[in-house]
Short mmCIF file of C-alpha atoms in Angstrom, two decimals:
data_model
loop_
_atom_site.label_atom_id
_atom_site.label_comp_id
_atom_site.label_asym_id
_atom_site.label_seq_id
_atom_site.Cartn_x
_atom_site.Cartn_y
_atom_site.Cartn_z
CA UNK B 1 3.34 -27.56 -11.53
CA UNK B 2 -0.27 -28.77 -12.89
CA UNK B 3 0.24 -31.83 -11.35
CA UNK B 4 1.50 -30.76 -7.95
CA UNK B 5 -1.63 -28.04 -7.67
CA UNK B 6 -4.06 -30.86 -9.05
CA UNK B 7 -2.88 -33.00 -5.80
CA UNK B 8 -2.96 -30.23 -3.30
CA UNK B 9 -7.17 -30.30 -4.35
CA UNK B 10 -9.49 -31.98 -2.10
CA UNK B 11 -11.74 -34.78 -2.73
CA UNK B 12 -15.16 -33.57 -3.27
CA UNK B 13 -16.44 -35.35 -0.32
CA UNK B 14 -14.21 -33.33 1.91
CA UNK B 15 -15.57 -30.09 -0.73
CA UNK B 16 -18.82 -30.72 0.80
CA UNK B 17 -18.03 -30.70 4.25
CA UNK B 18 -15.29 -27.80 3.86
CA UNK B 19 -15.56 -25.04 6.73
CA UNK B 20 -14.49 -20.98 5.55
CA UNK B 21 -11.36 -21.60 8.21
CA UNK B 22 -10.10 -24.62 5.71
CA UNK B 23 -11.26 -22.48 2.53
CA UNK B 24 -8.94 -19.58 3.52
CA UNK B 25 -5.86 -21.63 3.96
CA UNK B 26 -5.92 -23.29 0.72
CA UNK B 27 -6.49 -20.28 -0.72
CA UNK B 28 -3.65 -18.66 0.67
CA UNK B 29 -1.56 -21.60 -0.15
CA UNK B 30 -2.67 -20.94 -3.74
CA UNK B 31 -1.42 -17.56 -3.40
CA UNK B 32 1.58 -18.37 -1.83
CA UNK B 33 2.27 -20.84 -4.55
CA UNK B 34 1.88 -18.55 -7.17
CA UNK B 35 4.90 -16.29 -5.57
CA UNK B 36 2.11 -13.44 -4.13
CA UNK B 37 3.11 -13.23 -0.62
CA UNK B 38 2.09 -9.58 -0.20
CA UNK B 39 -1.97 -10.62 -0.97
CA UNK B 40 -1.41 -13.90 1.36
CA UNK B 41 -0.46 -11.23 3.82
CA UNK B 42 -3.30 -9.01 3.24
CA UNK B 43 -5.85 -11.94 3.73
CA UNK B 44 -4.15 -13.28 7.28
CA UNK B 45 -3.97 -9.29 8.53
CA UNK B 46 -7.84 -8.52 7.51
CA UNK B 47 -9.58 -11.32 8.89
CA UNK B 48 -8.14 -12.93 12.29
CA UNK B 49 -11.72 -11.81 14.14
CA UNK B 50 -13.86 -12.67 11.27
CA UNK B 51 -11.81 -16.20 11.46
CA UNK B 52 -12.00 -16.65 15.10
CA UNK B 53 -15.56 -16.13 15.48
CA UNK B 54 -17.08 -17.68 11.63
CA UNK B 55 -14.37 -19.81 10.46
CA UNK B 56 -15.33 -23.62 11.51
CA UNK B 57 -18.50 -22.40 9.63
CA UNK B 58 -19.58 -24.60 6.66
CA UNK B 59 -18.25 -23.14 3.33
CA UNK B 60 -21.44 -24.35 0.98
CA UNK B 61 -23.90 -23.73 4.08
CA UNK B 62 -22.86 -19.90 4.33
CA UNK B 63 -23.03 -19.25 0.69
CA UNK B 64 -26.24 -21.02 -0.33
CA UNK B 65 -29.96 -19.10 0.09
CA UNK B 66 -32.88 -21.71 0.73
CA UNK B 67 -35.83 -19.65 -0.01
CA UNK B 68 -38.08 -22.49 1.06
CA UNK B 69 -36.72 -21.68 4.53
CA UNK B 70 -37.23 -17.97 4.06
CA UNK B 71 -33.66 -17.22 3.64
CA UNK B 72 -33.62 -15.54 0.39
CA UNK B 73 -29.49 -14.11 0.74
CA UNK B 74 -27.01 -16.10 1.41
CA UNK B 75 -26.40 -16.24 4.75
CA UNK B 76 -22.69 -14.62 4.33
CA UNK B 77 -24.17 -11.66 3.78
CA UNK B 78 -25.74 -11.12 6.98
CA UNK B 79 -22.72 -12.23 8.83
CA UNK B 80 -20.75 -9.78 7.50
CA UNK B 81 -23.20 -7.07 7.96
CA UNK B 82 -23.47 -8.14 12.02
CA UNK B 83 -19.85 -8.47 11.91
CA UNK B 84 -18.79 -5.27 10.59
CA UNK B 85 -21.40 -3.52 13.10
CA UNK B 86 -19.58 -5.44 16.37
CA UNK B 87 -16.47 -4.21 15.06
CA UNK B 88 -17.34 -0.85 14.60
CA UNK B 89 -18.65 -0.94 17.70
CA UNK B 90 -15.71 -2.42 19.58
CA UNK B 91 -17.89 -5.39 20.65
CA UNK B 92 -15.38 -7.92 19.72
CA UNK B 93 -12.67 -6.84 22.62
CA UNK B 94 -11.09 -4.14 20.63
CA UNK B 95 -11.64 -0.74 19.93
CA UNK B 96 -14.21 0.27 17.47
CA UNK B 97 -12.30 -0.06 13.78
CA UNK B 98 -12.14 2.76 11.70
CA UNK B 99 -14.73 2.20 8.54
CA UNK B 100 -11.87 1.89 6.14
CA UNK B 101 -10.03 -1.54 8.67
CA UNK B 102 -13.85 -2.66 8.65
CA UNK B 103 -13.78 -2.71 5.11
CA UNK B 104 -10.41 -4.33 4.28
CA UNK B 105 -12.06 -7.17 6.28
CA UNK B 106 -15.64 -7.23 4.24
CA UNK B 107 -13.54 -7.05 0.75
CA UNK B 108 -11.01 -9.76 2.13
CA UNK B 109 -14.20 -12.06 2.84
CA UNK B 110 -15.76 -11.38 -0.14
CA UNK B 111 -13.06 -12.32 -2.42
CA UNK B 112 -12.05 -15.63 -0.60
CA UNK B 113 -15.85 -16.65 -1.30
CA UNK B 114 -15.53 -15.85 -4.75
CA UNK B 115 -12.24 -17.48 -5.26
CA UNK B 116 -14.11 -20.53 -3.63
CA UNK B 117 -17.03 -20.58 -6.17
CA UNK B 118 -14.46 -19.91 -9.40
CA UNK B 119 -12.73 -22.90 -7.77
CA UNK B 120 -16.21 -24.74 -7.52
CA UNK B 121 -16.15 -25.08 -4.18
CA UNK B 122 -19.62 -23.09 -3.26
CA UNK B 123 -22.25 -21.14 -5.35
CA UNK B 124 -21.35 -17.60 -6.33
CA UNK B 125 -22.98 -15.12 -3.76
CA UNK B 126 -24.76 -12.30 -4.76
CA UNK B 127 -23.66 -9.71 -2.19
CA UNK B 128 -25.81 -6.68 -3.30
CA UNK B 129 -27.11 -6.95 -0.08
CA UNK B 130 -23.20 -6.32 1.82
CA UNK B 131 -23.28 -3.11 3.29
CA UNK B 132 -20.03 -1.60 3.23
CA UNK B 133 -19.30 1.40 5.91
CA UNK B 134 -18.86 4.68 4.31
CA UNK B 135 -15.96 6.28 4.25
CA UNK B 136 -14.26 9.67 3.06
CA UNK B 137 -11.25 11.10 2.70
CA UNK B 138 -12.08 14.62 3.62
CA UNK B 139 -10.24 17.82 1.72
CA UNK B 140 -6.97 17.21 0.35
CA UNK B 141 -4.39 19.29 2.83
CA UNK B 142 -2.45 21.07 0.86
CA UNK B 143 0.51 23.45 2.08
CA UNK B 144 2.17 25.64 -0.54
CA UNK B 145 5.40 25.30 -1.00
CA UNK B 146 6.48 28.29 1.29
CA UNK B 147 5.16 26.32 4.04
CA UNK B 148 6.59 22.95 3.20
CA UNK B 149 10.28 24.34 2.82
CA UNK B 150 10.11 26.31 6.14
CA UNK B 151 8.89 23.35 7.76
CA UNK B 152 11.42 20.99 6.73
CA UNK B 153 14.04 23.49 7.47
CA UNK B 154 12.79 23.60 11.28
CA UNK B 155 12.62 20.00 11.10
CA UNK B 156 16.50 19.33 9.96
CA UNK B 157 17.44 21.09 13.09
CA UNK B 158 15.26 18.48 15.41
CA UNK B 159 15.60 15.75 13.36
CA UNK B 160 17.99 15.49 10.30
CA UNK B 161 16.99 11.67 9.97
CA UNK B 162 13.38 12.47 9.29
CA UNK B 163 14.19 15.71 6.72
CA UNK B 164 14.93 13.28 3.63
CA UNK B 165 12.09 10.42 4.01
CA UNK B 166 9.87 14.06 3.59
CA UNK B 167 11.40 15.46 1.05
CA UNK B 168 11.25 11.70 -1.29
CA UNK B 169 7.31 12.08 0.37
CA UNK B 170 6.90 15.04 -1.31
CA UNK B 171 9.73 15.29 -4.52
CA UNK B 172 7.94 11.52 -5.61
CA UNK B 173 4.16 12.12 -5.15
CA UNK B 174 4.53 9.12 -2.36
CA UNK B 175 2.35 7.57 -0.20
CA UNK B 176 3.64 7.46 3.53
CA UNK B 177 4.03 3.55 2.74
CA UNK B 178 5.47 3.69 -0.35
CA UNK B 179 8.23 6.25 1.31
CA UNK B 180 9.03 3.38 4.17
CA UNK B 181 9.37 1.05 1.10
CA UNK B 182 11.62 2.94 -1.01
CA UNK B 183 13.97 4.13 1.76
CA UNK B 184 14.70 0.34 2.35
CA UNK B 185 15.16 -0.35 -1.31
CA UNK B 186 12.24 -2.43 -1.35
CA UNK B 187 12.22 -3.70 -5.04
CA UNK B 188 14.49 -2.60 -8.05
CA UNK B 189 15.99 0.25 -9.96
CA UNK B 190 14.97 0.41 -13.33
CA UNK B 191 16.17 2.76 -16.11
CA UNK B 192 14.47 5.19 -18.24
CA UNK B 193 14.49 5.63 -21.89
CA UNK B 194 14.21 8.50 -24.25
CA UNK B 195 11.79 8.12 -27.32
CA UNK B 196 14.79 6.74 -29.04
CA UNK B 197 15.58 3.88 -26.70
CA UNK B 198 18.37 5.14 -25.36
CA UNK B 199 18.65 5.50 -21.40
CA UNK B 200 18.76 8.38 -20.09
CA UNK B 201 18.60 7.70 -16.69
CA UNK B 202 19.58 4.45 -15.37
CA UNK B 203 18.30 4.70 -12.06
CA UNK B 204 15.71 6.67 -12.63
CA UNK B 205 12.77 4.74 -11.86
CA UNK B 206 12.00 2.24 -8.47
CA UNK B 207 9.49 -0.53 -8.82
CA UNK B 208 8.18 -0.96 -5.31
CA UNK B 209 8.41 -4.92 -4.02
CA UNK B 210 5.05 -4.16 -2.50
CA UNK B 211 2.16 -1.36 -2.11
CA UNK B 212 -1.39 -0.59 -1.14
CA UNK B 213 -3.02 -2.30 -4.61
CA UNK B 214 -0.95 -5.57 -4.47
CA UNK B 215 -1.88 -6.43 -1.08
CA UNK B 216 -5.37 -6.13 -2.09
CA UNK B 217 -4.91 -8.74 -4.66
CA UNK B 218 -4.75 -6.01 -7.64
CA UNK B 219 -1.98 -6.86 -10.30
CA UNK B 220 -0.39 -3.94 -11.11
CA UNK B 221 2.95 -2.77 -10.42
CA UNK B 222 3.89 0.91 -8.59
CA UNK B 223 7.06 2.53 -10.55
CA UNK B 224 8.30 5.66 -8.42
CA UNK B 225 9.80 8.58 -10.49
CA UNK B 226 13.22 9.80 -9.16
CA UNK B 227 14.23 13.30 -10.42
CA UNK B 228 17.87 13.82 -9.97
CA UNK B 229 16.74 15.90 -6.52
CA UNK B 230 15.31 12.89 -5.76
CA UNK B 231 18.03 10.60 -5.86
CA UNK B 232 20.15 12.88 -3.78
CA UNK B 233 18.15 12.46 -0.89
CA UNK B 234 17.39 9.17 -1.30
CA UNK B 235 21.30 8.92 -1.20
CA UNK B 236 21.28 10.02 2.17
CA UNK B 237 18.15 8.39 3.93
CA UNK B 238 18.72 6.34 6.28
CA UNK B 239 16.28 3.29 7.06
CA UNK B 240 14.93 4.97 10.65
CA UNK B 241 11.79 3.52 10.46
CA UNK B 242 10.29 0.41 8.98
CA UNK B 243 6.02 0.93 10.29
CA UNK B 244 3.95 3.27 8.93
CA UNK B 245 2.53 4.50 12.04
CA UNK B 246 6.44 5.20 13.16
CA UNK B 247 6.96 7.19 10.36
CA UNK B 248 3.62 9.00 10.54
CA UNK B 249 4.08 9.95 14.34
CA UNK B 250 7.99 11.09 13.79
CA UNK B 251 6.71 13.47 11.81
CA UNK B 252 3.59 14.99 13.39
CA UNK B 253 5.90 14.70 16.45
CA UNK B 254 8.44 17.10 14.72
CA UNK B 255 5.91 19.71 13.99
CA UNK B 256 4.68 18.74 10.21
CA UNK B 257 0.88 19.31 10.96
CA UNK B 258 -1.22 16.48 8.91
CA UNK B 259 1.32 13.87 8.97
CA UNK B 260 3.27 13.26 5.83
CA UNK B 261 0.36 12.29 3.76
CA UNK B 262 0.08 16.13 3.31
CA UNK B 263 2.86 16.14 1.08
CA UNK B 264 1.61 13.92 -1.14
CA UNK B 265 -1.47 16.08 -1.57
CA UNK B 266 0.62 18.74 -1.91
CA UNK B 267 3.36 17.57 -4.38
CA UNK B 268 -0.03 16.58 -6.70
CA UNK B 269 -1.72 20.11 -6.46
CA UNK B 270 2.01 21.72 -7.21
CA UNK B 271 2.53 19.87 -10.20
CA UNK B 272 -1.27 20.78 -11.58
CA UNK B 273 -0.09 24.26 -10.82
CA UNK B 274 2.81 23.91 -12.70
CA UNK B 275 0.62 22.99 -16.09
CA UNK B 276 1.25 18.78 -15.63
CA UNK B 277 -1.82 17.29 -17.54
CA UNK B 278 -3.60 15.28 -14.97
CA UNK B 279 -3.58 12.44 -16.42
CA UNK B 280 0.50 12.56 -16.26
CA UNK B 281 0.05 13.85 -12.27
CA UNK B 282 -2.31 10.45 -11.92
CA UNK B 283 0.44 8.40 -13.31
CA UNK B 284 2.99 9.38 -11.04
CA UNK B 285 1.05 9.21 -8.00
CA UNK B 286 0.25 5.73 -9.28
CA UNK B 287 -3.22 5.57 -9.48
CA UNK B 288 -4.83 2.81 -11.77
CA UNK B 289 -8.19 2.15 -12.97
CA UNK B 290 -8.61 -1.96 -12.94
CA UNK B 291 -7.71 -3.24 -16.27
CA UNK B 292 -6.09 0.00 -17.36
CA UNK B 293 -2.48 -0.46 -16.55
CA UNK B 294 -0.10 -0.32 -19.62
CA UNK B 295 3.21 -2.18 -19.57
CA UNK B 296 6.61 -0.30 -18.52
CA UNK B 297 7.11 0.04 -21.81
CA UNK B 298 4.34 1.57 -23.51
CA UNK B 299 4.71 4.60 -20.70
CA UNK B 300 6.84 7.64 -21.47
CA UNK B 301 8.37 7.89 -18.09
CA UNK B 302 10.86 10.00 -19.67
CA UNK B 303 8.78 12.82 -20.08
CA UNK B 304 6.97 12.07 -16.97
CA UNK B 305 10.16 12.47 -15.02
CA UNK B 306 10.59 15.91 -16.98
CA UNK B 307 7.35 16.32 -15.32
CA UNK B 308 8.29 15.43 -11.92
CA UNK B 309 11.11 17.69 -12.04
CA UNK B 310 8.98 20.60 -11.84
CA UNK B 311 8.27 20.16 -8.18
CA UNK B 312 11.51 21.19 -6.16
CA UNK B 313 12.95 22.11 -2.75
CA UNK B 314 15.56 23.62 -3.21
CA UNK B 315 16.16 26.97 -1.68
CA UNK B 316 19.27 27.98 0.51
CA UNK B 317 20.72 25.64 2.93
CA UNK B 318 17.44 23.34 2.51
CA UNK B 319 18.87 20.79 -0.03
CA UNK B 320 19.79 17.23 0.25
CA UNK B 321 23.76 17.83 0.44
CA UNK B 322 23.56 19.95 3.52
CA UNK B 323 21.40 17.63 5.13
CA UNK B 324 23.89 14.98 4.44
CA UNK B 325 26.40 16.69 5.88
CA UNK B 326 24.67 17.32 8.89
CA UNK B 327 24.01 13.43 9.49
CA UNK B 328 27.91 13.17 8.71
CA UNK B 329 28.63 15.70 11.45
CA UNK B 330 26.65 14.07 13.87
CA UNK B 331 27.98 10.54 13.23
CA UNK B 332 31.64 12.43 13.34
CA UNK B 333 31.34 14.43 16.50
CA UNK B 334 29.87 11.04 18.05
CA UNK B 335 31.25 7.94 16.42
CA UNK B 336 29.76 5.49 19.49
CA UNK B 337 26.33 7.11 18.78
CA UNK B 338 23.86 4.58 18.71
CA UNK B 339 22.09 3.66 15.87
CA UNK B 340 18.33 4.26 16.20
CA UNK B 341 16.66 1.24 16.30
CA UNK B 342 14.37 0.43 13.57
CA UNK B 343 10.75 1.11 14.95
CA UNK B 344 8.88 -2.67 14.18
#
């Protein structure tokens, strides 16, 4: 393998002369080679604009100030800055980006620069100067759980299909992503353990094949916790959709005001109610400092599912098992039904 990836470099003549364009794809190569697809993926689907407009642009001349010439930042850094303002201002033939898309696109340039100088390829860039666009999240939404059961009644009437992807939104502290993921079995079961080693549950943990921090580059895996109420309904849900902005306008569509984000939001503030430490409700939303992430091991999921299992939604004919029957009923009374196509 050293010998194969000591081939693929190029001579340093062709170093000198290297545009961003030819940077990128050996750097994705690299990644590709290494088996991460998903942050090959993230690189291609950030910077097609930045690409089209900047790639034939020499590598070393972008990243090197000449303060004898008066540039004093590498000239990167201005490019970016111009770039992210056309964007946000739709002056590249598309509507203006949201601040968050703009950024993907400023982090996704920014890393393949330094993975070009720890390559030595160009001088490290000082980017002090990159001015990311602010962004904010806003509030948190959060519906009690009155609200959330009532609405996912309504919605089993209009849309049975839709009524379990919520309920593992909500019952697994998921992002709307993460929910398309699991659904499609995405990755692997993998069983928990009491303190003695023994399993307890041997499907009682998913590790997602991909999600929001690994396309980003970020090494660190995303382990869902299934309660038993969990399971059930992911027993029964059916792979509908495969985008997120499918997903997202199903249920908006169906009357669950917010999107399905909200029950995320919600799920977290329920279990903080319910006396979870918060440092057990940031585990199983999944949220990792860099550097921070303990192995599989070293985590007591067990008593982090115990945790999980706290949240419910169970109450009268809300429950995954009449659901299921429902979609049983329907496929049943109309066995040449159609299947609804996946929405790409």
């Amino acid at each position: 393998a050293a010998r194969r990836k000591l081939q693929a470099q190029p001579s340093l003549a062709s170093l000198s002369r290297q545009t961003i364009a030819e940077a990128m794809a050996d750097m994705l190569r690299d990644y590709v080679m290494q088996g991460r697809h998903a942050t090959a993926k993230y690189f291609q689907l950030a910077t097609p604009s930045f690409m089209r407009l900047h790639g034939e642009a020499e590598l070393i001349e972008t990243a090197t100030a000449d303060p004898k010439r008066g540039r004093y930042a590498p000239p990167i850094v201005a490019i970016l800055n111009a770039h992210a303002t056309d964007l946000r201002a739709g002056h590249l033939g598309q509507a203006g980006l949201s601040p968050k898309t703009i950024n993907n696109t400023l982090i996704a340039v920014q890393r393949l620069f330094n993975w070009a100088h720890a390559q030595g390829r160009c001088p490290a860039v000082a980017w002090s100067g990159l001015k990311k666009l602010p962004t904010r999240r806003g509030t948190p939404q959060v519906r009690s759980l009155t609200t959330i059961r009532s609405t996912l009644t309504r919605i089993a009437k209009s849309d049975p299909d839709l009524v379990p992807w919520l309920a593992l939104n909500y019952l697994c502290c998921l992002r709307p992503s993460e929910v398309i993921t699991l659904v499609h079995r995405r990755g692997e079961f993998l069983p928990v353990r009491g303190p003695s080693g023994r399993i307890i549950k041997s499907d009682g943990l998913f590790r997602l094949k991909s999600h929001k921090g690994l396309w980003r580059g970020e090494q660190y895996e995303r382990l869902v916790i299934l309660s038993d109420e969990a399971l059930a309904w992911l027993a029964i849900a059916r792979p509908v959709w495969s985008r997120l902005d499918s997903y997202s306008a199903a249920a908006i569509a169906a009357g669950l005001t917010g999107g399905p984000s909200v029950l995320r939001d919600s799920a977290s503030s329920h279990l903080r109610s319910a006396g979870v430490a918060l440092a057990d409700v940031e585990a199983c939303l999944g949220h990792v400092a860099p550097g921070e992430w303990r192995s599989y091991a070293a985590i007591p999921w067990h008593s982090l599912r115990k945790s999980m299992a706290r949240i419910t939604l169970r109450s009268g004919p809300l429950n995954a098992g009449s659901v299921g029957k429902v979609l049983s009923g329907i496929e049943m009374r109309s066995p040449r039904r159609p299947q609804r196509s996946l929405k790409k």
